[in-house]
GROMACS .gro file of C-alpha atoms in nm:
model
  378
    1UNK     CA    1  -0.606   3.363   2.681
    2UNK     CA    2  -0.302   3.388   2.439
    3UNK     CA    3  -0.219   3.753   2.339
    4UNK     CA    4  -0.288   3.826   1.922
    5UNK     CA    5  -0.040   3.981   1.773
    6UNK     CA    6  -0.058   4.380   1.810
    7UNK     CA    7  -0.156   4.622   1.526
    8UNK     CA    8  -0.217   4.352   1.299
    9UNK     CA    9  -0.538   4.310   1.138
   10UNK     CA   10  -0.539   3.892   1.195
   11UNK     CA   11  -0.776   3.854   1.539
   12UNK     CA   12  -0.738   3.507   1.710
   13UNK     CA   13  -1.004   3.304   1.829
   14UNK     CA   14  -0.925   3.235   2.137
   15UNK     CA   15  -0.911   3.598   2.310
   16UNK     CA   16  -1.219   3.779   2.401
   17UNK     CA   17  -1.147   4.156   2.216
   18UNK     CA   18  -1.418   4.341   2.333
   19UNK     CA   19  -1.226   4.308   2.727
   20UNK     CA   20  -0.890   4.465   2.513
   21UNK     CA   21  -1.080   4.738   2.332
   22UNK     CA   22  -1.326   4.812   2.693
   23UNK     CA   23  -0.983   4.833   2.872
   24UNK     CA   24  -0.844   5.072   2.595
   25UNK     CA   25  -1.112   5.295   2.673
   26UNK     CA   26  -1.107   5.301   2.975
   27UNK     CA   27  -0.743   5.442   2.976
   28UNK     CA   28  -0.849   5.741   2.724
   29UNK     CA   29  -1.095   5.835   2.996
   30UNK     CA   30  -0.853   5.786   3.274
   31UNK     CA   31  -0.603   6.027   3.007
   32UNK     CA   32  -0.880   6.274   2.960
   33UNK     CA   33  -0.977   6.320   3.289
   34UNK     CA   34  -0.618   6.379   3.398
   35UNK     CA   35  -0.558   6.640   3.154
   36UNK     CA   36  -0.569   6.965   3.351
   37UNK     CA   37  -0.747   7.172   3.046
   38UNK     CA   38  -1.098   7.103   3.034
   39UNK     CA   39  -1.285   6.960   2.687
   40UNK     CA   40  -1.645   7.035   2.835
   41UNK     CA   41  -1.852   6.819   2.968
   42UNK     CA   42  -1.643   6.521   2.723
   43UNK     CA   43  -1.415   6.575   3.021
   44UNK     CA   44  -1.594   6.547   3.281
   45UNK     CA   45  -1.775   6.203   3.172
   46UNK     CA   46  -1.435   6.084   3.137
   47UNK     CA   47  -1.351   6.144   3.465
   48UNK     CA   48  -1.700   6.017   3.569
   49UNK     CA   49  -1.685   5.673   3.401
   50UNK     CA   50  -1.278   5.596   3.399
   51UNK     CA   51  -1.251   5.427   3.709
   52UNK     CA   52  -1.594   5.244   3.717
   53UNK     CA   53  -1.473   5.084   3.368
   54UNK     CA   54  -1.185   5.018   3.433
   55UNK     CA   55  -1.293   4.824   3.777
   56UNK     CA   56  -1.577   4.680   3.611
   57UNK     CA   57  -1.347   4.479   3.316
   58UNK     CA   58  -1.069   4.409   3.600
   59UNK     CA   59  -1.366   4.216   3.799
   60UNK     CA   60  -1.467   4.054   3.456
   61UNK     CA   61  -1.102   3.977   3.363
   62UNK     CA   62  -1.089   3.837   3.686
   63UNK     CA   63  -1.334   3.546   3.593
   64UNK     CA   64  -1.187   3.468   3.228
   65UNK     CA   65  -0.906   3.371   3.481
   66UNK     CA   66  -1.027   3.164   3.771
   67UNK     CA   67  -1.237   3.004   3.402
   68UNK     CA   68  -0.957   2.930   3.252
   69UNK     CA   69  -0.729   2.825   3.592
   70UNK     CA   70  -1.051   2.534   3.662
   71UNK     CA   71  -0.955   2.397   3.291
   72UNK     CA   72  -0.622   2.346   3.267
   73UNK     CA   73  -0.499   2.378   3.626
   74UNK     CA   74  -0.529   2.215   3.940
   75UNK     CA   75  -0.765   2.357   4.191
   76UNK     CA   76  -0.535   2.351   4.524
   77UNK     CA   77  -0.322   2.615   4.323
   78UNK     CA   78  -0.572   2.844   4.188
   79UNK     CA   79  -0.665   3.000   4.536
   80UNK     CA   80  -0.314   3.079   4.678
   81UNK     CA   81  -0.223   3.183   4.275
   82UNK     CA   82  -0.574   3.399   4.304
   83UNK     CA   83  -0.386   3.519   4.638
   84UNK     CA   84  -0.069   3.620   4.516
   85UNK     CA   85  -0.194   3.742   4.234
   86UNK     CA   86  -0.424   3.995   4.457
   87UNK     CA   87  -0.150   4.067   4.642
   88UNK     CA   88   0.132   4.202   4.402
   89UNK     CA   89  -0.130   4.397   4.241
   90UNK     CA   90  -0.182   4.599   4.592
   91UNK     CA   91   0.136   4.667   4.669
   92UNK     CA   92   0.374   4.635   4.358
   93UNK     CA   93   0.143   5.062   4.269
   94UNK     CA   94   0.205   5.092   4.640
   95UNK     CA   95   0.605   5.129   4.498
   96UNK     CA   96   0.568   5.426   4.357
   97UNK     CA   97   0.325   5.556   4.527
   98UNK     CA   98   0.555   5.516   4.863
   99UNK     CA   99   0.824   5.625   4.733
  100UNK     CA  100   0.701   5.939   4.583
  101UNK     CA  101   0.505   6.013   4.918
  102UNK     CA  102   0.841   6.056   5.118
  103UNK     CA  103   0.956   6.218   4.842
  104UNK     CA  104   0.674   6.494   4.881
  105UNK     CA  105   0.679   6.453   5.288
  106UNK     CA  106   1.030   6.614   5.358
  107UNK     CA  107   0.952   6.947   5.069
  108UNK     CA  108   0.586   6.942   5.296
  109UNK     CA  109   0.758   6.960   5.624
  110UNK     CA  110   0.989   7.182   5.530
  111UNK     CA  111   0.761   7.399   5.395
  112UNK     CA  112   0.489   7.407   5.637
  113UNK     CA  113   0.661   7.222   5.963
  114UNK     CA  114   0.397   6.971   5.948
  115UNK     CA  115   0.386   6.621   5.872
  116UNK     CA  116   0.277   6.446   5.630
  117UNK     CA  117   0.113   6.118   5.569
  118UNK     CA  118   0.167   5.806   5.365
  119UNK     CA  119  -0.105   5.557   5.426
  120UNK     CA  120  -0.033   5.177   5.355
  121UNK     CA  121  -0.419   5.108   5.337
  122UNK     CA  122  -0.431   5.350   5.023
  123UNK     CA  123  -0.645   5.255   4.836
  124UNK     CA  124  -0.674   5.365   4.474
  125UNK     CA  125  -0.810   5.188   4.119
  126UNK     CA  126  -0.515   4.902   4.185
  127UNK     CA  127  -0.572   4.816   4.580
  128UNK     CA  128  -0.909   4.763   4.494
  129UNK     CA  129  -0.838   4.532   4.179
  130UNK     CA  130  -0.559   4.379   4.377
  131UNK     CA  131  -0.868   4.311   4.723
  132UNK     CA  132  -1.104   4.179   4.486
  133UNK     CA  133  -0.825   3.881   4.350
  134UNK     CA  134  -0.752   3.786   4.772
  135UNK     CA  135  -1.157   3.839   4.808
  136UNK     CA  136  -1.251   3.647   4.493
  137UNK     CA  137  -1.313   3.329   4.542
  138UNK     CA  138  -1.484   3.360   4.927
  139UNK     CA  139  -1.778   3.415   4.653
  140UNK     CA  140  -1.946   3.108   4.529
  141UNK     CA  141  -1.868   3.074   4.167
  142UNK     CA  142  -2.225   3.139   4.044
  143UNK     CA  143  -2.479   3.396   3.931
  144UNK     CA  144  -2.685   3.462   4.262
  145UNK     CA  145  -2.363   3.498   4.507
  146UNK     CA  146  -2.225   3.727   4.314
  147UNK     CA  147  -2.504   3.952   4.327
  148UNK     CA  148  -2.561   3.933   4.622
  149UNK     CA  149  -2.234   4.055   4.660
  150UNK     CA  150  -2.241   4.299   4.462
  151UNK     CA  151  -2.537   4.487   4.638
  152UNK     CA  152  -2.350   4.398   4.990
  153UNK     CA  153  -2.063   4.603   4.870
  154UNK     CA  154  -2.320   4.940   4.986
  155UNK     CA  155  -2.494   4.740   5.240
  156UNK     CA  156  -2.120   4.728   5.395
  157UNK     CA  157  -2.068   5.057   5.362
  158UNK     CA  158  -2.439   5.171   5.501
  159UNK     CA  159  -2.296   4.967   5.789
  160UNK     CA  160  -1.916   5.073   5.820
  161UNK     CA  161  -2.049   5.493   5.803
  162UNK     CA  162  -2.333   5.459   6.061
  163UNK     CA  163  -2.204   5.191   6.333
  164UNK     CA  164  -1.842   5.114   6.239
  165UNK     CA  165  -1.695   5.496   6.146
  166UNK     CA  166  -1.425   5.543   6.343
  167UNK     CA  167  -1.332   5.122   6.327
  168UNK     CA  168  -1.366   5.113   5.993
  169UNK     CA  169  -1.300   5.380   5.838
  170UNK     CA  170  -0.951   5.312   5.626
  171UNK     CA  171  -1.218   5.097   5.447
  172UNK     CA  172  -1.486   5.424   5.273
  173UNK     CA  173  -1.232   5.700   5.246
  174UNK     CA  174  -0.974   5.737   5.026
  175UNK     CA  175  -0.983   5.805   4.622
  176UNK     CA  176  -1.119   5.506   4.552
  177UNK     CA  177  -1.227   5.377   4.881
  178UNK     CA  178  -1.251   5.002   4.958
  179UNK     CA  179  -1.608   4.983   5.019
  180UNK     CA  180  -1.845   5.044   4.809
  181UNK     CA  181  -1.627   5.100   4.465
  182UNK     CA  182  -1.495   4.672   4.485
  183UNK     CA  183  -1.888   4.654   4.359
  184UNK     CA  184  -1.789   4.767   4.031
  185UNK     CA  185  -1.527   4.528   4.069
  186UNK     CA  186  -1.746   4.240   4.188
  187UNK     CA  187  -2.018   4.354   3.885
  188UNK     CA  188  -1.780   4.310   3.675
  189UNK     CA  189  -1.775   3.933   3.749
  190UNK     CA  190  -2.167   3.938   3.762
  191UNK     CA  191  -2.102   4.095   3.353
  192UNK     CA  192  -1.924   3.764   3.301
  193UNK     CA  193  -2.189   3.541   3.404
  194UNK     CA  194  -2.449   3.766   3.163
  195UNK     CA  195  -2.174   3.633   2.912
  196UNK     CA  196  -2.169   3.280   2.965
  197UNK     CA  197  -2.546   3.245   3.006
  198UNK     CA  198  -2.676   3.051   2.696
  199UNK     CA  199  -2.959   3.278   2.622
  200UNK     CA  200  -2.790   3.599   2.583
  201UNK     CA  201  -2.552   3.436   2.321
  202UNK     CA  202  -2.757   3.518   2.047
  203UNK     CA  203  -2.638   3.879   1.950
  204UNK     CA  204  -3.025   4.002   1.895
  205UNK     CA  205  -3.125   3.865   2.250
  206UNK     CA  206  -2.766   4.088   2.385
  207UNK     CA  207  -2.878   4.324   2.213
  208UNK     CA  208  -3.196   4.383   2.350
  209UNK     CA  209  -3.085   4.274   2.716
  210UNK     CA  210  -2.848   4.482   2.719
  211UNK     CA  211  -3.036   4.770   2.611
  212UNK     CA  212  -3.358   4.643   2.856
  213UNK     CA  213  -3.107   4.733   3.170
  214UNK     CA  214  -2.949   5.038   3.018
  215UNK     CA  215  -3.270   5.179   2.989
  216UNK     CA  216  -3.437   5.053   3.336
  217UNK     CA  217  -3.094   5.143   3.569
  218UNK     CA  218  -3.143   5.556   3.389
  219UNK     CA  219  -3.502   5.573   3.478
  220UNK     CA  220  -3.409   5.427   3.819
  221UNK     CA  221  -3.131   5.660   3.775
  222UNK     CA  222  -3.385   5.941   3.690
  223UNK     CA  223  -3.624   5.920   3.978
  224UNK     CA  224  -3.322   5.929   4.263
  225UNK     CA  225  -3.124   6.188   4.125
  226UNK     CA  226  -3.117   6.499   3.871
  227UNK     CA  227  -2.736   6.537   3.807
  228UNK     CA  228  -2.403   6.334   3.801
  229UNK     CA  229  -2.183   6.453   3.977
  230UNK     CA  230  -1.796   6.233   4.026
  231UNK     CA  231  -1.873   6.137   4.386
  232UNK     CA  232  -2.222   6.039   4.360
  233UNK     CA  233  -2.045   5.704   4.151
  234UNK     CA  234  -2.064   5.558   4.499
  235UNK     CA  235  -2.483   5.638   4.540
  236UNK     CA  236  -2.625   5.270   4.428
  237UNK     CA  237  -2.840   5.459   4.140
  238UNK     CA  238  -2.505   5.612   3.955
  239UNK     CA  239  -2.362   5.266   4.022
  240UNK     CA  240  -2.689   5.047   3.859
  241UNK     CA  241  -2.674   5.310   3.589
  242UNK     CA  242  -2.280   5.303   3.468
  243UNK     CA  243  -2.293   4.894   3.526
  244UNK     CA  244  -2.556   4.897   3.284
  245UNK     CA  245  -2.374   5.161   3.022
  246UNK     CA  246  -2.045   4.984   3.047
  247UNK     CA  247  -2.242   4.644   2.975
  248UNK     CA  248  -2.396   4.811   2.662
  249UNK     CA  249  -2.090   4.956   2.507
  250UNK     CA  250  -1.919   4.619   2.626
  251UNK     CA  251  -2.250   4.413   2.411
  252UNK     CA  252  -2.222   4.623   2.110
  253UNK     CA  253  -1.816   4.553   2.109
  254UNK     CA  254  -1.877   4.167   2.156
  255UNK     CA  255  -2.172   4.130   1.897
  256UNK     CA  256  -1.953   4.379   1.619
  257UNK     CA  257  -1.613   4.247   1.685
  258UNK     CA  258  -1.619   3.909   1.863
  259UNK     CA  259  -1.899   3.751   1.701
  260UNK     CA  260  -1.919   3.962   1.344
  261UNK     CA  261  -1.577   4.005   1.254
  262UNK     CA  262  -1.584   4.376   1.207
  263UNK     CA  263  -1.279   4.556   1.154
  264UNK     CA  264  -1.172   4.861   1.249
  265UNK     CA  265  -0.819   5.011   1.267
  266UNK     CA  266  -0.855   5.273   1.550
  267UNK     CA  267  -1.037   5.001   1.789
  268UNK     CA  268  -0.713   4.744   1.673
  269UNK     CA  269  -0.460   5.020   1.847
  270UNK     CA  270  -0.717   5.066   2.135
  271UNK     CA  271  -0.700   4.717   2.202
  272UNK     CA  272  -0.317   4.671   2.178
  273UNK     CA  273  -0.258   4.963   2.383
  274UNK     CA  274  -0.571   4.730   2.645
  275UNK     CA  275  -0.327   4.503   2.692
  276UNK     CA  276  -0.039   4.649   2.917
  277UNK     CA  277  -0.315   4.854   3.052
  278UNK     CA  278  -0.136   4.826   3.392
  279UNK     CA  279   0.170   4.960   3.229
  280UNK     CA  280   0.053   5.172   3.005
  281UNK     CA  281  -0.153   5.377   3.343
  282UNK     CA  282   0.199   5.455   3.476
  283UNK     CA  283   0.383   5.571   3.122
  284UNK     CA  284   0.048   5.823   3.059
  285UNK     CA  285   0.122   5.984   3.400
  286UNK     CA  286   0.489   6.052   3.289
  287UNK     CA  287   0.381   6.178   2.931
  288UNK     CA  288   0.130   6.424   3.134
  289UNK     CA  289   0.425   6.525   3.395
  290UNK     CA  290   0.709   6.579   3.092
  291UNK     CA  291   0.390   6.732   2.800
  292UNK     CA  292   0.138   6.880   3.020
  293UNK     CA  293   0.305   7.234   3.041
  294UNK     CA  294   0.533   7.267   2.709
  295UNK     CA  295   0.213   7.232   2.530
  296UNK     CA  296   0.021   7.408   2.748
  297UNK     CA  297   0.320   7.744   2.737
  298UNK     CA  298   0.323   7.705   2.351
  299UNK     CA  299  -0.114   7.736   2.239
  300UNK     CA  300  -0.134   8.008   2.544
  301UNK     CA  301  -0.349   8.154   2.301
  302UNK     CA  302  -0.554   7.907   2.169
  303UNK     CA  303  -0.909   7.800   2.289
  304UNK     CA  304  -0.817   7.512   2.599
  305UNK     CA  305  -0.989   7.262   2.422
  306UNK     CA  306  -0.727   7.230   2.151
  307UNK     CA  307  -0.417   7.226   2.411
  308UNK     CA  308  -0.708   6.933   2.555
  309UNK     CA  309  -0.684   6.758   2.191
  310UNK     CA  310  -0.354   6.815   2.166
  311UNK     CA  311  -0.254   6.676   2.495
  312UNK     CA  312  -0.442   6.356   2.410
  313UNK     CA  313  -0.343   6.285   2.101
  314UNK     CA  314   0.080   6.305   2.198
  315UNK     CA  315   0.037   6.035   2.450
  316UNK     CA  316  -0.215   5.806   2.251
  317UNK     CA  317   0.052   5.837   2.029
  318UNK     CA  318   0.322   5.782   2.251
  319UNK     CA  319   0.115   5.465   2.461
  320UNK     CA  320   0.055   5.319   2.075
  321UNK     CA  321   0.414   5.345   1.945
  322UNK     CA  322   0.550   5.260   2.268
  323UNK     CA  323   0.321   4.947   2.335
  324UNK     CA  324   0.439   4.868   1.936
  325UNK     CA  325   0.810   4.855   2.025
  326UNK     CA  326   0.700   4.663   2.310
  327UNK     CA  327   0.552   4.391   2.223
  328UNK     CA  328   0.925   4.260   2.038
  329UNK     CA  329   1.070   4.226   2.392
  330UNK     CA  330   0.736   4.005   2.544
  331UNK     CA  331   0.629   4.373   2.720
  332UNK     CA  332   0.929   4.266   2.986
  333UNK     CA  333   0.945   4.455   3.325
  334UNK     CA  334   0.648   4.585   3.245
  335UNK     CA  335   0.368   4.593   3.485
  336UNK     CA  336   0.179   4.324   3.323
  337UNK     CA  337   0.532   4.102   3.317
  338UNK     CA  338   0.606   4.202   3.704
  339UNK     CA  339   0.298   4.010   3.781
  340UNK     CA  340   0.313   3.698   3.568
  341UNK     CA  341   0.693   3.680   3.707
  342UNK     CA  342   0.617   3.692   4.056
  343UNK     CA  343   0.279   3.523   4.102
  344UNK     CA  344   0.454   3.220   3.919
  345UNK     CA  345   0.799   3.260   4.152
  346UNK     CA  346   0.519   3.317   4.430
  347UNK     CA  347   0.331   2.984   4.358
  348UNK     CA  348   0.672   2.806   4.328
  349UNK     CA  349   0.830   2.901   4.649
  350UNK     CA  350   0.399   2.784   4.758
  351UNK     CA  351   0.443   2.439   4.633
  352UNK     CA  352   0.790   2.381   4.717
  353UNK     CA  353   0.679   2.442   5.122
  354UNK     CA  354   0.372   2.248   5.104
  355UNK     CA  355   0.591   1.982   4.906
  356UNK     CA  356   0.872   2.008   5.220
  357UNK     CA  357   0.544   2.014   5.472
  358UNK     CA  358   0.365   1.682   5.318
  359UNK     CA  359   0.754   1.543   5.353
  360UNK     CA  360   0.779   1.608   5.703
  361UNK     CA  361   0.442   1.456   5.831
  362UNK     CA  362   0.550   1.154   5.651
  363UNK     CA  363   0.832   1.127   5.785
  364UNK     CA  364   0.677   1.235   6.133
  365UNK     CA  365   0.413   0.930   6.054
  366UNK     CA  366   0.696   0.700   5.991
  367UNK     CA  367   0.838   0.749   6.287
  368UNK     CA  368   0.547   0.717   6.522
  369UNK     CA  369   0.473   0.422   6.337
  370UNK     CA  370   0.757   0.271   6.448
  371UNK     CA  371   0.815   0.410   6.815
  372UNK     CA  372   0.472   0.179   6.818
  373UNK     CA  373   0.631  -0.079   6.708
  374UNK     CA  374   0.877  -0.088   6.926
  375UNK     CA  375   0.683  -0.002   7.220
  376UNK     CA  376   0.473  -0.310   7.115
  377UNK     CA  377   0.795  -0.550   7.151
  378UNK     CA  378   0.905  -0.400   7.440
   0.00000   0.00000   0.00000
């Protein structure tokens, strides 16, 4: 899918704009969730929604990636390309984690005398997305299989927790443990199937279905839960509620932005930073590191809500301006650029190795045939 010119009023018909807007929205939730000065229920909900929304839209994007490759590429290269993309999404974010971890481990050891452990199976948002890309082609590309795979994520979590906790504990621990959090990624693939459903192409039908889904999941959630702590996001009723909430928001965006072509300046900016959401994820951390403490000291005597809004606004402006300038350089050296170039390089290497293997096999068959001919003559 081609990039529009970010910031322009013209919208390309070749791109599903609701996807990038949802990415930008998830990014805003993450920024708000990481600001130390809380903003009441807004901060709480941002913390609850950020991770699930990011994973859901990544799963949806994965199926967009698959559908584009099935139309334009040779099917035999889809699995290696998906594997290489997933591998890089998993590995690249580990580099800063390991570097920071090594620095912190030496500091931690010198102060406390204990060793700080760096886990190679470190489950963060990007690692779960990477695993989703690698495991994605093991799930048959149809609606029922994707539903079953999504439910299976929670069944596997239960089995590991109760029967294989010691040997497979690394799969269910971490900031965003692979199980059940990959369920959000897999649900994103289910959402793509719903988006492709012919019966939901009508705006009215889509809005009614998304509203019924949200109401039904809310009733299920209310039956099993009385509050919404962040730790409950791994429970199926909460999972269902958050997925339905995302689907309703996404459906409204599809109807009014992609179908009705309504234009809102703020959503344009949200869409633009959504296009570089992986890179923006790290930019917002750096921005918080340098901005949060000075702003808090400067606004020491004002309510924390005002400090929160100032920090959120400053970081949002930084991201908008960074994207605006960076697009002139085709986003070089950003996470998305590294991911694209790295995948292209690994895929090119894979093709060379496959062709060499074919050449060696053909040469071996040829030599075998010549030996057989010599034997017959003898």
